mmCIF file of C-alpha atoms in Angstrom:
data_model
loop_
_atom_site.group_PDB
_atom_site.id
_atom_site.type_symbol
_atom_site.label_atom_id
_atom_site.label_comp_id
_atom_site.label_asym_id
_atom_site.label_seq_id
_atom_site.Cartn_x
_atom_site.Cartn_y
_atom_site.Cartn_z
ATOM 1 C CA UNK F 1 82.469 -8.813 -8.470
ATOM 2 C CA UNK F 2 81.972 -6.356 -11.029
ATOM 3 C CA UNK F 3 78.621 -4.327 -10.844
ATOM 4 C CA UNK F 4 76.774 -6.355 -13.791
ATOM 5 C CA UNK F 5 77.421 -9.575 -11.584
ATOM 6 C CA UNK F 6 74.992 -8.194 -8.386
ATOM 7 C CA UNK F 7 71.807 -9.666 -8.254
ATOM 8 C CA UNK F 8 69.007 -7.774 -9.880
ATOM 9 C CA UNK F 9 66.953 -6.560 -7.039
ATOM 10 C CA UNK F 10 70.377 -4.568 -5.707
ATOM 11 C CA UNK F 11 71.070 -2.801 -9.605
ATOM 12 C CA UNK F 12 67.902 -1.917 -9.929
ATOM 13 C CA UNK F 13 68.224 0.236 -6.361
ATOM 14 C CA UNK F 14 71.041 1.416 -8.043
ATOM 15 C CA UNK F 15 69.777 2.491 -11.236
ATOM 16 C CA UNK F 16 67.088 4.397 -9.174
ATOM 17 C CA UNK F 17 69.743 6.019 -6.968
ATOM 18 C CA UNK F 18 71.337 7.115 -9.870
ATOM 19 C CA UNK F 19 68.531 9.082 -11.328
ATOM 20 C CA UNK F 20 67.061 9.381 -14.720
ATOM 21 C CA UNK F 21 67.940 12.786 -14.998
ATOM 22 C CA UNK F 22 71.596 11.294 -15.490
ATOM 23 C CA UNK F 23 71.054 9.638 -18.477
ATOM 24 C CA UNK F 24 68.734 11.740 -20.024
ATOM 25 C CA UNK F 25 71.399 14.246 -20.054
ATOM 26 C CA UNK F 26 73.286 12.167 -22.512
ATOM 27 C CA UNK F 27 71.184 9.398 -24.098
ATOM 28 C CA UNK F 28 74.731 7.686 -25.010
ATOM 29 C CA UNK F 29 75.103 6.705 -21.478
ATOM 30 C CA UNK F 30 71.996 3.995 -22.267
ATOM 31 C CA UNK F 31 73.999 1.572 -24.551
ATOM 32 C CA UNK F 32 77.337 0.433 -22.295
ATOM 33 C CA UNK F 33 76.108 -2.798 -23.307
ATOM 34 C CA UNK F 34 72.502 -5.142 -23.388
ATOM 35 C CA UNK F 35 72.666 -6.156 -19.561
ATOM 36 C CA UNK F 36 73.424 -2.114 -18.886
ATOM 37 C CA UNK F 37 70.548 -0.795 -21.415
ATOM 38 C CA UNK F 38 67.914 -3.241 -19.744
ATOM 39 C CA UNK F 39 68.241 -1.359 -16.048
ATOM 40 C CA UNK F 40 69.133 1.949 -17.316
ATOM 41 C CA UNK F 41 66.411 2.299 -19.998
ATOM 42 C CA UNK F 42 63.837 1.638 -17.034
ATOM 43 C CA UNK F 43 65.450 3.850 -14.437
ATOM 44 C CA UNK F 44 65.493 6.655 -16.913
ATOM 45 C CA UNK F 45 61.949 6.655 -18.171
ATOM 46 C CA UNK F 46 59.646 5.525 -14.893
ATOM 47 C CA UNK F 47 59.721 9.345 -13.753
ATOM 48 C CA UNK F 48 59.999 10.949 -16.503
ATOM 49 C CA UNK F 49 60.436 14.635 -16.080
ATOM 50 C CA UNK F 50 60.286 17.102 -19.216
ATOM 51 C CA UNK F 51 60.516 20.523 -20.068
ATOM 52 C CA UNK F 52 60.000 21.734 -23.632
ATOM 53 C CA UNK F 53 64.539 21.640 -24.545
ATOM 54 C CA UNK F 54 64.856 18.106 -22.639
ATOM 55 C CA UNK F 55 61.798 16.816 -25.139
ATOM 56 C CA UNK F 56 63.857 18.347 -27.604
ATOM 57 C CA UNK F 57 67.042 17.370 -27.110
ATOM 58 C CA UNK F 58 65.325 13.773 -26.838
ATOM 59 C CA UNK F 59 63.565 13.829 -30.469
ATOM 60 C CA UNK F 60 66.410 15.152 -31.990
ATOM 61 C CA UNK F 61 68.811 12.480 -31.110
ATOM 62 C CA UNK F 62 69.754 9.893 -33.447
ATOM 63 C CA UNK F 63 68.744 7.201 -30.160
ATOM 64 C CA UNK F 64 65.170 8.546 -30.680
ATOM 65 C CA UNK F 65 63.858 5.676 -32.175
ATOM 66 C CA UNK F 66 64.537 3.117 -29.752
ATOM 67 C CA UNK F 67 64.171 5.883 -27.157
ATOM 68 C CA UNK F 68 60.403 6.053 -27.929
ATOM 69 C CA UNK F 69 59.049 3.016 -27.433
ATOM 70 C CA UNK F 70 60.991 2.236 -23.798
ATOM 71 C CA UNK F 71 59.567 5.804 -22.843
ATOM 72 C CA UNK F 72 56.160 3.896 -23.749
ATOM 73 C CA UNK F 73 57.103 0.543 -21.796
ATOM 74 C CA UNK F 74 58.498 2.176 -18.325
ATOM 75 C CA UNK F 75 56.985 5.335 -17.528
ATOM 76 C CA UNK F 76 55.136 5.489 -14.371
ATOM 77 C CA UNK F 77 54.960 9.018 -13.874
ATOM 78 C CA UNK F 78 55.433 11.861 -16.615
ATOM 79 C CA UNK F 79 56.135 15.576 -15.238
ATOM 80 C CA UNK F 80 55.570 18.298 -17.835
ATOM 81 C CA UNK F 81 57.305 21.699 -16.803
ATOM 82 C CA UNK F 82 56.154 24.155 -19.224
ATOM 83 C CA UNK F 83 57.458 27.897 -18.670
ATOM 84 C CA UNK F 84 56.403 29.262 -22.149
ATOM 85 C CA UNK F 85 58.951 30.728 -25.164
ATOM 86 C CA UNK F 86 62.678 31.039 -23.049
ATOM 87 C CA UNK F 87 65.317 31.746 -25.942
ATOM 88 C CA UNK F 88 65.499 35.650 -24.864
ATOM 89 C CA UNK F 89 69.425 35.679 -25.633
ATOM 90 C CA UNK F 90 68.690 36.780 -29.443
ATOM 91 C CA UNK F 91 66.406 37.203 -32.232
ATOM 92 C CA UNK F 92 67.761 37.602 -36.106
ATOM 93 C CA UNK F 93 65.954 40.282 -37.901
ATOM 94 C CA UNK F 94 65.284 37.670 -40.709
ATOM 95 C CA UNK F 95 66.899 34.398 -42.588
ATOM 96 C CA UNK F 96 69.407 36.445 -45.033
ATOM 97 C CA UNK F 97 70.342 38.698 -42.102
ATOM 98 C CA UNK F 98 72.497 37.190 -38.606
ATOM 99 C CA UNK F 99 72.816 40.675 -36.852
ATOM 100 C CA UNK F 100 71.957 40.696 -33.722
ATOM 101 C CA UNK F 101 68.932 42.893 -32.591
ATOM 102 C CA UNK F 102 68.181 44.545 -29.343
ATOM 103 C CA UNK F 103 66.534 41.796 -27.577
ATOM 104 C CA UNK F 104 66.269 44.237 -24.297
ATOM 105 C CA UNK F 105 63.717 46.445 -26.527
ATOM 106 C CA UNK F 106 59.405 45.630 -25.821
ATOM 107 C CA UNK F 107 59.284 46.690 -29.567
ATOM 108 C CA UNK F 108 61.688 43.769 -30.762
ATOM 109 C CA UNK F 109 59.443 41.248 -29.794
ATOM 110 C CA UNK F 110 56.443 42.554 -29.856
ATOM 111 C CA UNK F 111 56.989 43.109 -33.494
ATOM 112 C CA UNK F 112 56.119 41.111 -36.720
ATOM 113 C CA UNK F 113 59.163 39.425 -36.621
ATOM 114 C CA UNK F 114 59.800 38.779 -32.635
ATOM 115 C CA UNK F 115 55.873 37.541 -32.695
ATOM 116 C CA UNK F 116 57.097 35.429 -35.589
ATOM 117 C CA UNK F 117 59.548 34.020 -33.990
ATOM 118 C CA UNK F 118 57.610 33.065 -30.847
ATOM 119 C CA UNK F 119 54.737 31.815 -33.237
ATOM 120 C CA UNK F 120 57.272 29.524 -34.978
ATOM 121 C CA UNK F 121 58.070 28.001 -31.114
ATOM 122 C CA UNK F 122 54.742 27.655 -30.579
ATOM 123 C CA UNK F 123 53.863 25.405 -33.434
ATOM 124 C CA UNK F 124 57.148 23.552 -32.487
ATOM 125 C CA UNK F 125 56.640 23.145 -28.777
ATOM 126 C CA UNK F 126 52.787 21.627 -29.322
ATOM 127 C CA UNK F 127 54.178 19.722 -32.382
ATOM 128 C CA UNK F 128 56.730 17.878 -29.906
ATOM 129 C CA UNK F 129 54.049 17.690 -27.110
ATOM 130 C CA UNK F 130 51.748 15.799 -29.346
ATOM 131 C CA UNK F 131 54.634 13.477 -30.777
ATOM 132 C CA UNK F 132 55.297 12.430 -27.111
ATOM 133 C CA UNK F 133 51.347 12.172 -26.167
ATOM 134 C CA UNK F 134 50.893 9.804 -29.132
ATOM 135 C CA UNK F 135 53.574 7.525 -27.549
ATOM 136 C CA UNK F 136 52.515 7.633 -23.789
ATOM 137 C CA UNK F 137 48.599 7.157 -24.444
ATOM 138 C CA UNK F 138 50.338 3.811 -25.212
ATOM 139 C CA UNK F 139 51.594 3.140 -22.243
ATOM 140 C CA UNK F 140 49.747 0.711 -19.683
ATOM 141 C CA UNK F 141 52.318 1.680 -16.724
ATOM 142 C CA UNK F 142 51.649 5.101 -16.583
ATOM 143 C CA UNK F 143 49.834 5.996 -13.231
ATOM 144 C CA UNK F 144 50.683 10.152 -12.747
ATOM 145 C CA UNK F 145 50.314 12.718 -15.324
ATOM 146 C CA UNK F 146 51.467 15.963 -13.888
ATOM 147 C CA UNK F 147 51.275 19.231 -16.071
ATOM 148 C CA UNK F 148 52.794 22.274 -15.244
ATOM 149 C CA UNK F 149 52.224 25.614 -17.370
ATOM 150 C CA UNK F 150 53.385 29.174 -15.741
ATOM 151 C CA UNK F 151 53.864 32.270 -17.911
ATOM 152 C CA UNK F 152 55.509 33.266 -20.409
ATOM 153 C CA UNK F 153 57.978 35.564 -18.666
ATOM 154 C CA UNK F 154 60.877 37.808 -20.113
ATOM 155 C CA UNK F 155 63.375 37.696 -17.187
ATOM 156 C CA UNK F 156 64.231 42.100 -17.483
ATOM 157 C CA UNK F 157 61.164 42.896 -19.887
ATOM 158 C CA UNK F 158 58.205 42.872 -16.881
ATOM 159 C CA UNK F 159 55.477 45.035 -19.781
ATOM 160 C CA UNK F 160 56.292 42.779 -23.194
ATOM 161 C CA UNK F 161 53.008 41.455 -24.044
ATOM 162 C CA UNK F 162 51.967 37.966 -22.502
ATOM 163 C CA UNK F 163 50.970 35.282 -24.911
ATOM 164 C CA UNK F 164 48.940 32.138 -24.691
ATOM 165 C CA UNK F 165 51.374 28.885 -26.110
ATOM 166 C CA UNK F 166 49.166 25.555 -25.202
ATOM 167 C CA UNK F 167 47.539 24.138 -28.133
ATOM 168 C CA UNK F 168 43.637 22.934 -26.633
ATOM 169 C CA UNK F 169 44.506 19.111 -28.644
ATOM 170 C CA UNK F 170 47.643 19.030 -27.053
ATOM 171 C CA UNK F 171 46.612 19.014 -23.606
ATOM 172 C CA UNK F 172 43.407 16.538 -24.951
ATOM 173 C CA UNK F 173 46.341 14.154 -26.278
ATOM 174 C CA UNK F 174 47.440 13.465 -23.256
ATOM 175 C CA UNK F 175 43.946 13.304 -21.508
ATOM 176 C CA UNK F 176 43.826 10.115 -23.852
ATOM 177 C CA UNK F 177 46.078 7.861 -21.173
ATOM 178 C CA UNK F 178 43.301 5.444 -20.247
ATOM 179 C CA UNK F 179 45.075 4.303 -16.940
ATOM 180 C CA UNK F 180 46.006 7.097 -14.927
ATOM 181 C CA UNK F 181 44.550 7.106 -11.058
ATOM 182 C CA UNK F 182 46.565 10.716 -10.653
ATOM 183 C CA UNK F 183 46.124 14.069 -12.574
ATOM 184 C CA UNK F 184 47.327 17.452 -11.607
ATOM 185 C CA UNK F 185 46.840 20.080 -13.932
ATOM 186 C CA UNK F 186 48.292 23.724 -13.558
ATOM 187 C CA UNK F 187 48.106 25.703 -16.531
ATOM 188 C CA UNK F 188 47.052 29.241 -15.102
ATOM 189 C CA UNK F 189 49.931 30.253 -17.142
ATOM 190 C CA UNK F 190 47.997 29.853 -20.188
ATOM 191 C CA UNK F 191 44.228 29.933 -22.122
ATOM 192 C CA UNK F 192 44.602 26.769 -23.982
ATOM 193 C CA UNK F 193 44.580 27.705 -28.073
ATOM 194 C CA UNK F 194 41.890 26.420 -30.147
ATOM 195 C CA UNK F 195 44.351 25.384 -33.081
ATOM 196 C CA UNK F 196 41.616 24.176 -35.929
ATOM 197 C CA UNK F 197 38.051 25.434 -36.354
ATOM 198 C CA UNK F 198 36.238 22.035 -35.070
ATOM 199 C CA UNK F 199 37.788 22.960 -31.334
ATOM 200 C CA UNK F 200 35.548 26.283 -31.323
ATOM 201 C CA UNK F 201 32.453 26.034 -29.892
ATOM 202 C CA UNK F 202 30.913 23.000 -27.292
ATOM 203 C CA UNK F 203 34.302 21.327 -27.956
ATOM 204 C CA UNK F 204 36.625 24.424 -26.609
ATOM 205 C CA UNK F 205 37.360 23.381 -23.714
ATOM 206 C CA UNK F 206 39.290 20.017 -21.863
ATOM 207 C CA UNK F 207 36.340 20.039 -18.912
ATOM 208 C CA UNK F 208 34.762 16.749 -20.500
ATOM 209 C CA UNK F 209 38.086 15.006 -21.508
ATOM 210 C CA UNK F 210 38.814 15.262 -17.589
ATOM 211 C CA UNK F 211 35.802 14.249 -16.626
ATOM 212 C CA UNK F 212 36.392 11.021 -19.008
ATOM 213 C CA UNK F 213 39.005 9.715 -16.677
ATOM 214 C CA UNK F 214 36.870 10.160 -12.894
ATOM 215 C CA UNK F 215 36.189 6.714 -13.090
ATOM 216 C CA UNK F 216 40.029 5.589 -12.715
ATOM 217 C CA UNK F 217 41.888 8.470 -11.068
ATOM 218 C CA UNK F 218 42.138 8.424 -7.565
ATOM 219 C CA UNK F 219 43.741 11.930 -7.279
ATOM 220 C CA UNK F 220 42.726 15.014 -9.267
ATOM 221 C CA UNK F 221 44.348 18.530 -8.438
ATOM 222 C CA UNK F 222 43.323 21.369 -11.281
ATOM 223 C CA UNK F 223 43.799 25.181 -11.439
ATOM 224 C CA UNK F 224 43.225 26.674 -15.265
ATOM 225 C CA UNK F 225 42.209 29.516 -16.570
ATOM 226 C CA UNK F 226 38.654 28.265 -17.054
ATOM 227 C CA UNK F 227 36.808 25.825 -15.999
ATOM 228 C CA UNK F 228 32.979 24.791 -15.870
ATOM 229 C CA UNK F 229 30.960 21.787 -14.191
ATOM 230 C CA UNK F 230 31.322 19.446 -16.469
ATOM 231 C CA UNK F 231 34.736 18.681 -15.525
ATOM 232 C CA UNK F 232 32.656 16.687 -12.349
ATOM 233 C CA UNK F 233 30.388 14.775 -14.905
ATOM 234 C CA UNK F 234 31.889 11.232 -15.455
ATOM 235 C CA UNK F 235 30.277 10.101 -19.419
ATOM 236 C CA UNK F 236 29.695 6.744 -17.734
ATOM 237 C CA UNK F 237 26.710 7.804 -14.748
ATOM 238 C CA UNK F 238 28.066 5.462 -12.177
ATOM 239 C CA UNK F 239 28.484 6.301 -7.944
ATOM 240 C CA UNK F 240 31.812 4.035 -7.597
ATOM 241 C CA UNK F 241 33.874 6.290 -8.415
ATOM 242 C CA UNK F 242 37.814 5.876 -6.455
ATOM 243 C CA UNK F 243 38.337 9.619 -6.076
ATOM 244 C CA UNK F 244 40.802 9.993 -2.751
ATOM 245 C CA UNK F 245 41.253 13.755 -3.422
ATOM 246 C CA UNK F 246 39.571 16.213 -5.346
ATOM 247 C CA UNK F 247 41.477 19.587 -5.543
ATOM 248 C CA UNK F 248 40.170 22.623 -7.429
ATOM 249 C CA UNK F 249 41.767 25.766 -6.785
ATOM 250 C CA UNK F 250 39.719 28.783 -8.260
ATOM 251 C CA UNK F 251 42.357 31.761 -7.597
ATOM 252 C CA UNK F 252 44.808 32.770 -10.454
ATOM 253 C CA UNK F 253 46.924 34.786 -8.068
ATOM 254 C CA UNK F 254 50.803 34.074 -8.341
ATOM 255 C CA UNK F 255 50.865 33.750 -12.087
ATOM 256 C CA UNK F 256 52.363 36.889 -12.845
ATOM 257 C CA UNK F 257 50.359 38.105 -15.224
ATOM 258 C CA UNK F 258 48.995 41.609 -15.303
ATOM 259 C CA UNK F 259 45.954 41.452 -16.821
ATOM 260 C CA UNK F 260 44.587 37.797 -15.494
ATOM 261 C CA UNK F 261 41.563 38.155 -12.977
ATOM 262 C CA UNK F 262 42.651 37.101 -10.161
ATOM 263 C CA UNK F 263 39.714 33.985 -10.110
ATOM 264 C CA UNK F 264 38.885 31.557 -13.176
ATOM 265 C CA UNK F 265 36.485 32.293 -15.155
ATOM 266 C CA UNK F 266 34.039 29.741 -17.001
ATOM 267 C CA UNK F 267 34.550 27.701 -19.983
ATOM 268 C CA UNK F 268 33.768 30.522 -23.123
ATOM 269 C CA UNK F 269 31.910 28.175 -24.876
ATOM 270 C CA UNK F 270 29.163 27.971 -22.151
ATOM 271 C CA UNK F 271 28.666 31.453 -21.536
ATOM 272 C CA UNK F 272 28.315 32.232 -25.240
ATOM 273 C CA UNK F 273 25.832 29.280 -25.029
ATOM 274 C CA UNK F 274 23.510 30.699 -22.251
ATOM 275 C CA UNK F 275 23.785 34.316 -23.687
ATOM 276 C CA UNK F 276 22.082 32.893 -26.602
ATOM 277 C CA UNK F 277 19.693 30.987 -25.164
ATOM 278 C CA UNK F 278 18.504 33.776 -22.911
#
């Protein structure tokens, strides 16, 4: 009996024991044939775990297309490991020039061009992000949301200068899933970036989007770098809420960054609002 013939119940434990991380490694290894794609298409998307070169390597394949939309139809659970700008190896000084630089030296990157460069990233990793929250806000099987953001750390340079790289719509994209029960939400690693001018002001900050989904999650674990109480104010006033667990964990410390208070701090746009009221 060849291992097409078993009955469905025993590939799909299969396909699961395999892992998705196997063919998300090589996207190829979806399309041995129509029975094959149909169990390995689910098994690779229900927990679907991404940092910022697998979503890469993903929307740069030429499978993207029909990659998307089963990303959309199976997920279950989507893990977002974010560590910040990694490609330390090199930096060219500019497009007409491929010598290598000293990438060991705080001035190479804390330069025009090394900020450049990690600017550049930036606009590329929340461009990506925001691709893949447009597709799973579609999704009516995804449960978890779990998203990860720790420092932006140069491996020998301890003193280069820390940036923030989250995009404030980019995390708000995702807030948009209107069927999650479970949220965790880690970004200590990062003040989230107000990227046009309507996001400054009441609006700077994700506290209501969260708060949007306490009628439907059932688990909600957050540590950020600010937070206020509106983040416990559901727009809908209702008492039957399903919360399970509530989590909020108010100390920064173990984000290895120098000059972070070691507690969170409240939303800016609501102490500028009661210093002005005063």
């Amino acid at each position: 009996m060849s291992l097409l013939q078993l009955p469905p119940e025993i590939l799909i434990q299969i396909f699961d024991y395999v892992g998705s991380s196997y063919f998300r490694s090589d996207l190829s290894r979806l399309t041995v044939c129509k029975q094959w794609s149909k169990f390995a298409h689910t098994a690779c998307f229900r927990d679907f775990y991404v940092t910022h070169k697998t979503l890469r390597r993903l929307l740069s394949s030429p499978y993207v297309e029909s990659s998307l939309p089963l990303v959309k139809d199976s997920v279950e659970t989507l893990d977002l490991d974010l560590k910040g700008f990694e490609d330390w190896d090199s930096i060219l000084l500019s497009r007409h020039d491929s010598r290598a630089v000293n990438v060991l030296n705080v001035s190479t990157w804390n330069g025009a061009h090394g900020r450049a460069v990690r600017a550049a990233w930036t606009t590329e990793l929340n461009n990506d992000l925001l691709y893949l929250a447009t597709i799973i806000k579609q999704s009516r099987k995804l449960r978890i949301l779990r998203i990860q953001a720790t420092s932006e750390l140069h491996p020998l340079l301890r003193l280069l200068e820390r940036r923030d790289y989250l995009f404030l719509s980019t995390i708000r994209a995702f807030l948009l899933a209107s069927n999650l029960t479970s949220l965790k939400l880690d970004l200590c690693g990062t003040r989230l970036i107000p990227y046009q001018s309507q996001e400054h002001g009441e609006g700077s900050h994700v506290c209501t989007s969260i708060a949007a989904l306490l009628t439907t999650l059932r688990r909600l674990r957050l540590r950020m770098r600010s937070i206020c109480a509106d983040v416990l104010k559901p727009r809908q006033h209702s008492t039957n809420l399903r919360l399970n667990e509530m989590l909020i964990n108010l100390s920064q410390k173990g984000t290895y960054r120098i000059s972070v208070s070691a507690f969170q701090r409240r939303c800016m746009w609501l102490r500028e609002w009661r210093s002005h009221g005063s």
